[in-house]
mmCIF file of C-alpha atoms in Angstrom:
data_model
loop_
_atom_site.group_PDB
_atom_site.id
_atom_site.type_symbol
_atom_site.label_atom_id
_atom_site.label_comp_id
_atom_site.label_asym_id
_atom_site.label_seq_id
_atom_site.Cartn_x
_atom_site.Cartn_y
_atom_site.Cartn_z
ATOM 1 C CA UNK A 1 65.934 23.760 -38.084
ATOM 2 C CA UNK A 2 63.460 27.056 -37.889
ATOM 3 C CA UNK A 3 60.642 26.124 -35.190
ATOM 4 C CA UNK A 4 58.037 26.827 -37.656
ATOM 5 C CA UNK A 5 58.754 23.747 -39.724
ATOM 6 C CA UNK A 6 59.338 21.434 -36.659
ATOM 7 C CA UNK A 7 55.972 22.417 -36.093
ATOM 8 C CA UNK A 8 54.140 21.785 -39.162
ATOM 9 C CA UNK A 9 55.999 18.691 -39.426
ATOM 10 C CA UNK A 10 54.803 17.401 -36.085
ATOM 11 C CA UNK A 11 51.434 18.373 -37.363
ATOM 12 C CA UNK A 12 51.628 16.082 -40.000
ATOM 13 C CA UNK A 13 52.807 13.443 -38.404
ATOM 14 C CA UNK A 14 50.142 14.250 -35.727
ATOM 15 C CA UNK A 15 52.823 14.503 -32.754
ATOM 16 C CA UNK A 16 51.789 17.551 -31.635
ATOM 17 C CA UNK A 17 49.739 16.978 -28.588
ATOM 18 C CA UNK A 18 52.489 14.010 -27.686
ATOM 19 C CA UNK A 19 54.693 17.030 -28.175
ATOM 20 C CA UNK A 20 53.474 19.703 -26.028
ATOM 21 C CA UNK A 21 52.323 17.161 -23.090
ATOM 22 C CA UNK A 22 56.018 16.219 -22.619
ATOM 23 C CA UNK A 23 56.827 19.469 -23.043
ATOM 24 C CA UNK A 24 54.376 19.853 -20.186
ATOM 25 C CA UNK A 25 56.019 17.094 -18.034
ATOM 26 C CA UNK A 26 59.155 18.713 -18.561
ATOM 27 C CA UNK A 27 58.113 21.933 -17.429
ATOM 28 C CA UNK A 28 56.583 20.686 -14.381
ATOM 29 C CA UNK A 29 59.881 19.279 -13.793
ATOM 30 C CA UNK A 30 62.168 22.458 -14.425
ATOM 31 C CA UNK A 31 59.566 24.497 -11.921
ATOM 32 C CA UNK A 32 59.210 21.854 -9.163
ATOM 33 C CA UNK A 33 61.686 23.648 -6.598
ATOM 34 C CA UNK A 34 59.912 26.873 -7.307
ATOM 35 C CA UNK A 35 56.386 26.519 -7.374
ATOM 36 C CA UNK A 36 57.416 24.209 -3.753
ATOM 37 C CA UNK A 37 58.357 27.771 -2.525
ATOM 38 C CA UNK A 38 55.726 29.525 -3.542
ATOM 39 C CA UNK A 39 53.253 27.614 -1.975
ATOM 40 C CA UNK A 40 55.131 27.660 1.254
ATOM 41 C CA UNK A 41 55.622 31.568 1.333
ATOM 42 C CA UNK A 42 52.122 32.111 -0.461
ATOM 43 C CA UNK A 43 49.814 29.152 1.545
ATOM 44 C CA UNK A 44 46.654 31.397 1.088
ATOM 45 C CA UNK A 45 46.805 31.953 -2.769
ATOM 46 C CA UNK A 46 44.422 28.981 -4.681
ATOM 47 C CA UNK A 47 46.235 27.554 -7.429
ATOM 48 C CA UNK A 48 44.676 25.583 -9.699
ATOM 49 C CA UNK A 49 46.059 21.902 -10.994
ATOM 50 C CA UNK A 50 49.319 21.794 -12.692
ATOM 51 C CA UNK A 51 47.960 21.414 -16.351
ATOM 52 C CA UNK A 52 45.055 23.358 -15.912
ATOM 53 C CA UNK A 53 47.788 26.219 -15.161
ATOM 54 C CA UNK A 54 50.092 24.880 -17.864
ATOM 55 C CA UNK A 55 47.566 25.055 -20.921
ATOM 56 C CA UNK A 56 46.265 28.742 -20.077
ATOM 57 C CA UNK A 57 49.681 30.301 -19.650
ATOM 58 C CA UNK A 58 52.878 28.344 -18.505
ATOM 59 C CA UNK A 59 53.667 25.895 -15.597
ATOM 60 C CA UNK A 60 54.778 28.913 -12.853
ATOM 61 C CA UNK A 61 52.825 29.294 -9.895
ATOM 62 C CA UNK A 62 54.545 33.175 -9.773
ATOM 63 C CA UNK A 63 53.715 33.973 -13.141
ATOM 64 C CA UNK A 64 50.428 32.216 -12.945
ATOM 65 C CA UNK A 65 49.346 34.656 -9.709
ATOM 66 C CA UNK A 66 51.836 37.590 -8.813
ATOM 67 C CA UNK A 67 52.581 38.367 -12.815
ATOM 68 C CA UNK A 68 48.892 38.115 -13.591
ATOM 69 C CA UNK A 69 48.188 40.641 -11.131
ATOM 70 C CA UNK A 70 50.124 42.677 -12.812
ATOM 71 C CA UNK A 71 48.763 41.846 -15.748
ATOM 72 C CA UNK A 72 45.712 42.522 -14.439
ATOM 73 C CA UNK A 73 46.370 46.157 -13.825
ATOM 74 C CA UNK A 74 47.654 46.778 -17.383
ATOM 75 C CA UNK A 75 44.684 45.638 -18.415
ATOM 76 C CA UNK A 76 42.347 48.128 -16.510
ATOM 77 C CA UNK A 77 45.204 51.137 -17.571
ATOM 78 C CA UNK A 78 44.132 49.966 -21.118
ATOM 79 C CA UNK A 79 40.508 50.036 -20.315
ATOM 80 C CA UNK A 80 40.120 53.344 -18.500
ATOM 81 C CA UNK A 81 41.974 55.471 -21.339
ATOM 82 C CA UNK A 82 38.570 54.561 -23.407
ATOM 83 C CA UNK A 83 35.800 53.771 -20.680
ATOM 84 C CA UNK A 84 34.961 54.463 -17.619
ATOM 85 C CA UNK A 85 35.456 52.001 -15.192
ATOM 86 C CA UNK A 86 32.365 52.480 -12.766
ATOM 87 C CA UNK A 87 29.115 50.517 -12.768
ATOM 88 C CA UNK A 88 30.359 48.543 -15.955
ATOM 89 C CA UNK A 89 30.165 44.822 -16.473
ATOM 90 C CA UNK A 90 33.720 42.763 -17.864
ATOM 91 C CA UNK A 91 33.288 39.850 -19.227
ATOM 92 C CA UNK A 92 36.422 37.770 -19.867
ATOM 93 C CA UNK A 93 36.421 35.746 -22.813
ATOM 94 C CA UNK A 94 38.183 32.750 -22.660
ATOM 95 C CA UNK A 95 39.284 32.714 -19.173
ATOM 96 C CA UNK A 96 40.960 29.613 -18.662
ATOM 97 C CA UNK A 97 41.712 28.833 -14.795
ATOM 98 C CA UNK A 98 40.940 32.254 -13.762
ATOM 99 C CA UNK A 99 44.577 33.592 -13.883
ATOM 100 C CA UNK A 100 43.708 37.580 -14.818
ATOM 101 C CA UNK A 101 39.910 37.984 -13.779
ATOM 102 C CA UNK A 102 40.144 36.294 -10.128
ATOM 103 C CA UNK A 103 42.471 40.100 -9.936
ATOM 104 C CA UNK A 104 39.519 42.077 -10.624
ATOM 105 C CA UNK A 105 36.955 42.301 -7.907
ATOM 106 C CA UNK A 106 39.999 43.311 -5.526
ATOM 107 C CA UNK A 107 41.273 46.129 -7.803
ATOM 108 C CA UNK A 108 37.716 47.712 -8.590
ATOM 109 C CA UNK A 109 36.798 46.823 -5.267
ATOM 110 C CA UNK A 110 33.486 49.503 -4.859
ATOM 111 C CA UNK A 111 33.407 50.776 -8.641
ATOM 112 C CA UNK A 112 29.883 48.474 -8.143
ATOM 113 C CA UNK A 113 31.260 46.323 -11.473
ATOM 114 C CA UNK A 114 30.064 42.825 -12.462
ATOM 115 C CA UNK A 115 32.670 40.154 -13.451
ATOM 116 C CA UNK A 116 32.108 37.661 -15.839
ATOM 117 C CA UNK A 117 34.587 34.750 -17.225
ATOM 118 C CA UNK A 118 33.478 32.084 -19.738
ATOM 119 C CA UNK A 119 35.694 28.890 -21.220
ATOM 120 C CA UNK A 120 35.547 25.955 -23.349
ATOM 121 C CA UNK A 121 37.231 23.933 -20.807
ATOM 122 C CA UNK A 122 34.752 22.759 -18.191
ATOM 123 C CA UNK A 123 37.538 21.717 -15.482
ATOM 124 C CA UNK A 124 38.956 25.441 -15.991
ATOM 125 C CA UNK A 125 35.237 26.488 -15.518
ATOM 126 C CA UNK A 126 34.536 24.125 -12.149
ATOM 127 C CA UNK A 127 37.607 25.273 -10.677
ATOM 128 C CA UNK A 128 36.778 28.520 -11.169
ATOM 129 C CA UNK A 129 33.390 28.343 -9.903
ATOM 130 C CA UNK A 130 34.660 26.369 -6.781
ATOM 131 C CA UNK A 131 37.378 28.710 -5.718
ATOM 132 C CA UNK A 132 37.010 32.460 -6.776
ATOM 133 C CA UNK A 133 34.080 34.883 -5.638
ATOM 134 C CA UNK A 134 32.836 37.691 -7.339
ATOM 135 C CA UNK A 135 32.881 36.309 -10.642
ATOM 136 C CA UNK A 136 30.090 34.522 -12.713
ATOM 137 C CA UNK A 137 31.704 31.801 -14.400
ATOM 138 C CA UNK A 138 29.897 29.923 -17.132
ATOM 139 C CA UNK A 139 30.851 27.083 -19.434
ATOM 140 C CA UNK A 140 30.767 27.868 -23.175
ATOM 141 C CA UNK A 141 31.512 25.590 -26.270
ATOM 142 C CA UNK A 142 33.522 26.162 -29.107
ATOM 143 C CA UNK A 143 30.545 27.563 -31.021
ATOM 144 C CA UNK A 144 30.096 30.643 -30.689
ATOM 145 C CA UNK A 145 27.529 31.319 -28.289
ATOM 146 C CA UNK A 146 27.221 33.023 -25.295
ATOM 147 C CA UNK A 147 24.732 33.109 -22.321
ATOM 148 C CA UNK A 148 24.075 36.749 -22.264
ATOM 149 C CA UNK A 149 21.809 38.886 -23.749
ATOM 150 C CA UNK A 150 22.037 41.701 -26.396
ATOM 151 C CA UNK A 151 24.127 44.652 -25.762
ATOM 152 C CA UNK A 152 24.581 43.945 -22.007
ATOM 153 C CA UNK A 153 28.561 43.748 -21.412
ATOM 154 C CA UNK A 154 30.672 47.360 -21.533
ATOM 155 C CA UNK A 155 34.190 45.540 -21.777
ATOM 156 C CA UNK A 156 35.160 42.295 -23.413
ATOM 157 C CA UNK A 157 38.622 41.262 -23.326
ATOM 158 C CA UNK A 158 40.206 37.841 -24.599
ATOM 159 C CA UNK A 159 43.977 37.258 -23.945
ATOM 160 C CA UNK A 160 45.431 35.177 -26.702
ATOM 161 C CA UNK A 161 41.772 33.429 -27.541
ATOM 162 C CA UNK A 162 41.718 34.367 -31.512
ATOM 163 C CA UNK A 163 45.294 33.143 -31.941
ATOM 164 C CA UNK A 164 43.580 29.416 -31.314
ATOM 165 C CA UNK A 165 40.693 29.293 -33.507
ATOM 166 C CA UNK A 166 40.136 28.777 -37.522
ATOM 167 C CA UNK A 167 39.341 31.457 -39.725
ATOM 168 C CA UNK A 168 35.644 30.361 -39.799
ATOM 169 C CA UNK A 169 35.604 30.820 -35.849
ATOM 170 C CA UNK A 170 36.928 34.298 -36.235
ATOM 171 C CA UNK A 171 34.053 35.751 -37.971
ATOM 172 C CA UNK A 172 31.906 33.607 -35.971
ATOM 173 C CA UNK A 173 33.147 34.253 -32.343
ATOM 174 C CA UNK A 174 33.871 38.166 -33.281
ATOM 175 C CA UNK A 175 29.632 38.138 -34.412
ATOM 176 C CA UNK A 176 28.867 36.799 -31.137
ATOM 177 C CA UNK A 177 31.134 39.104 -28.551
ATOM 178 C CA UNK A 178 29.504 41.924 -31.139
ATOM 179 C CA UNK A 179 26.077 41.067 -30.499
ATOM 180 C CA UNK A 180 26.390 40.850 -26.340
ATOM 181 C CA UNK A 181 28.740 44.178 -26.723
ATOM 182 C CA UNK A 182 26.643 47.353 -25.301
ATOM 183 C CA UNK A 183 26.765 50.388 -27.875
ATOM 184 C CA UNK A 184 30.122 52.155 -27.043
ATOM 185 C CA UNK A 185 31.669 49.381 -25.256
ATOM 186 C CA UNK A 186 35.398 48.415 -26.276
ATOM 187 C CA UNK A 187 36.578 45.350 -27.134
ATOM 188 C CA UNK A 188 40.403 44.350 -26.474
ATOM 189 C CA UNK A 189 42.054 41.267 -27.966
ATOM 190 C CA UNK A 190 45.277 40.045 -28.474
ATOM 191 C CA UNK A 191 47.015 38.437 -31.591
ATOM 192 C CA UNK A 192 49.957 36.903 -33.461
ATOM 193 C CA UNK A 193 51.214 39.561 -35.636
ATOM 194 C CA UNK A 194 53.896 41.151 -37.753
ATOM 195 C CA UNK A 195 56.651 40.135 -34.781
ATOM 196 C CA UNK A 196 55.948 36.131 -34.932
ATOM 197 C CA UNK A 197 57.460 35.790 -38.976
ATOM 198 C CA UNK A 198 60.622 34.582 -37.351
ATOM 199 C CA UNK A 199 58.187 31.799 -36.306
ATOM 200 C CA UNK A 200 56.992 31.091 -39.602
ATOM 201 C CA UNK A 201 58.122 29.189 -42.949
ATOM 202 C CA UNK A 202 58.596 30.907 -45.593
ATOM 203 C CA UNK A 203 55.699 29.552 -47.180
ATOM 204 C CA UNK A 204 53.722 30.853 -44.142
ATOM 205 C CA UNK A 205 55.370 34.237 -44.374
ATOM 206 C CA UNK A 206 54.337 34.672 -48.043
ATOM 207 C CA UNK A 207 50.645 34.176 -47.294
ATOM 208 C CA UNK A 208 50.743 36.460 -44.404
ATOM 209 C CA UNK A 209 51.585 39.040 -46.560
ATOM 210 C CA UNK A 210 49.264 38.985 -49.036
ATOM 211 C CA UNK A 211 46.749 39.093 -45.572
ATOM 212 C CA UNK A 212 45.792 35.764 -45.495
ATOM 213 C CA UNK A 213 45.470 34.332 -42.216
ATOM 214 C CA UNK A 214 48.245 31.986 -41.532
ATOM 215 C CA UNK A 215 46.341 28.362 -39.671
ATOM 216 C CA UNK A 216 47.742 25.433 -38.227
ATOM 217 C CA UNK A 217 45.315 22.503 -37.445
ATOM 218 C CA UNK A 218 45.603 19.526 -37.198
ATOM 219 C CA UNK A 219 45.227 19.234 -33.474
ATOM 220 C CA UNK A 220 42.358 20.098 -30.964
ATOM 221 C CA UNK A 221 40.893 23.590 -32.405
ATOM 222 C CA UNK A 222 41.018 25.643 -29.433
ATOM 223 C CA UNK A 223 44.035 23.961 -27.461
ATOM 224 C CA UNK A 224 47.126 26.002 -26.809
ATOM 225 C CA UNK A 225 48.924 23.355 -30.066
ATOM 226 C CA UNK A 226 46.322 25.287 -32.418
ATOM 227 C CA UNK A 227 48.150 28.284 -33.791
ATOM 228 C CA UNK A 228 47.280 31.031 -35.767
ATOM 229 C CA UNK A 229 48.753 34.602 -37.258
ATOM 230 C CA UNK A 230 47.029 37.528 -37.695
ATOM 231 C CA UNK A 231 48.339 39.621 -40.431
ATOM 232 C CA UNK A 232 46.662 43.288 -40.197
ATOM 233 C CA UNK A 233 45.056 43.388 -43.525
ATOM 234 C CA UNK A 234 42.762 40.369 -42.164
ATOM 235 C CA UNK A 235 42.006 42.193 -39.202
ATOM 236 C CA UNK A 236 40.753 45.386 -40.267
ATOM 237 C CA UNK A 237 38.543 43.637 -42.608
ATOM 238 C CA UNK A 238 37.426 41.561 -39.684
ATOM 239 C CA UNK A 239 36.701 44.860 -37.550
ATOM 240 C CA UNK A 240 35.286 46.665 -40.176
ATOM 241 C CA UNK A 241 31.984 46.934 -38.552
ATOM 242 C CA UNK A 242 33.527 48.774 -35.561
ATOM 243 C CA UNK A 243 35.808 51.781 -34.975
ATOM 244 C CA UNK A 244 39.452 50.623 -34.037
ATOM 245 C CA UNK A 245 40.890 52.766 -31.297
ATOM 246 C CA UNK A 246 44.460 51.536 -30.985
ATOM 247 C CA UNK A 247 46.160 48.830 -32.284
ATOM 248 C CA UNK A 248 49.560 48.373 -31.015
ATOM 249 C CA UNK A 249 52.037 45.853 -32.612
ATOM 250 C CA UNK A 250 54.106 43.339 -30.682
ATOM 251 C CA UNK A 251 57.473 43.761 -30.691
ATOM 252 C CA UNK A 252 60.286 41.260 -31.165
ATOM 253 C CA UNK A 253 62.617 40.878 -28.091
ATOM 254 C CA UNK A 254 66.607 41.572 -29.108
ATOM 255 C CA UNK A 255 67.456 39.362 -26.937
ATOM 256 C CA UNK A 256 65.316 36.444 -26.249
ATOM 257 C CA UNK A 257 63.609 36.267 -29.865
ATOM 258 C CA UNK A 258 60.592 35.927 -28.319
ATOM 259 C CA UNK A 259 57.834 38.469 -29.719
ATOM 260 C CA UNK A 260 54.801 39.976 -28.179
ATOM 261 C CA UNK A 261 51.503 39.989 -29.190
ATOM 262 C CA UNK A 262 49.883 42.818 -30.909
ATOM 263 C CA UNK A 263 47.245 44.543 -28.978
ATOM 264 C CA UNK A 264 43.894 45.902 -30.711
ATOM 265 C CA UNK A 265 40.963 48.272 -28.781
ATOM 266 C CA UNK A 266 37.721 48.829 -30.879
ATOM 267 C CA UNK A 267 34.486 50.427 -29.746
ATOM 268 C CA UNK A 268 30.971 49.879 -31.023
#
């Protein structure tokens, strides 16, 4: 059976946080013998708790540190094609346990840069707070506001954030990084686009391309179980305040079947 309709049946049913925690125990499971290593050859590197690490990305301590930093670089090559990345302040948007943004003060180490990371998860937020320096970290909630003032951040990024959140949060949350935006800064998100139909129903696909935006509830709004697709139509509407710089589209992998997120840069 097609993933997509195992999911929306375990929506129903409401199975899907049941679901994805033993999916998490699992996991944990699979990874033991690894992450074991890790932490013996890397003793230095924080790591936050298991499911902390789980629910922001997967249950790897090497992907969760050494792949982020990479991450983390591909990031700032993405940034400094469109800004310069001097004196600027980043805040990242939905942060989670810290796994991109804990990279940053290292890598712009003397570009004189404040870092900023905000979350709707308060033990991703303590943690954070505890064990990373150089970083403001503040708790926000799922409405969208933000702690900041007017026009005072130069890049916003949010890694998989919008692919979470209802359609009503979209406008609402894209308002709000908008408003704290500075004239000319860039904001870079991430979304489930034209490469994720082979994780849809057919029903699902149809809507998607008339440009609806393709939803599925039913669990915690915001949790990794909340799932949403981004068809481009919906987008540009959604951006249409702003100038879109790039917008890159995910590509399916031949041979895993597993497809990348589509990438979009706009400027105020």
């Amino acid at each position: 059976m097609k993933k997509g309709y195992i999911s929306v049946l375990l929506r129903k049913l409401r199975l899907m946080h049941l679901a994805d925690w033993i999916r998490y125990h699992l996991k944990r499971t699979v990874n033991r013998k690894l992450n074991k290593q890790f932490r013996k050859n890397n003793p230095s590197v924080k790591l936050p708790p298991d499911y902390l690490i789980y629910e922001s990305f997967q249950i790897d301590y090497e992907k969760y540190y050494t792949d982020s930093l990479e991450t983390a670089k591909w990031l700032l090559n993405h940034f400094e094609k469109h800004i310069a990345l001097k004196n600027v302040t980043i805040l990242d948007w939905g942060c989670g346990p810290g796994r991109i943004i804990r990279h940053f003060p290292d890598l712009l180490e003397g570009k004189e840069c404040r870092f900023l990371g905000t979350d709707y998860n308060q033990k991703s937020i303590d943690w954070c707070a505890q064990n990373l320096t150089g970083i403001e970290f503040n708790k926000n909630s799922l409405q969208a506001q933000l702690p900041y003032e007017n026009e005072s951040v130069d890049i916003i990024y949010g890694i998989s954030i919008f692919t979470h959140l209802s359609e009503k949060l979209h406008f609402e949350w894209y308002n709000e990084l908008y408003r704290v935006l500075k004239p000319n800064g860039i904001l870079f998100l991430t979304t489930h686009g034209e490469a994720c139909k082979i994780k849809m129903t057919h029903y699902e696909v149809a809507e998607f391309d008339k440009n609806n935006l393709i939803v599925r509830g039913n669990v915690k709004e915001g949790h990794r179980t909340f799932c949403t697709y981004h068809p481009k139509g919906f987008m540009k509407n959604l951006f249409s305040n702003a100038t879109i710089l790039e917008h890159i589209e995910g590509e399916l992998d031949p041979v895993t079947l597993v497809p990348a997120q589509d990438i979009w840069i706009i400027r105020k």
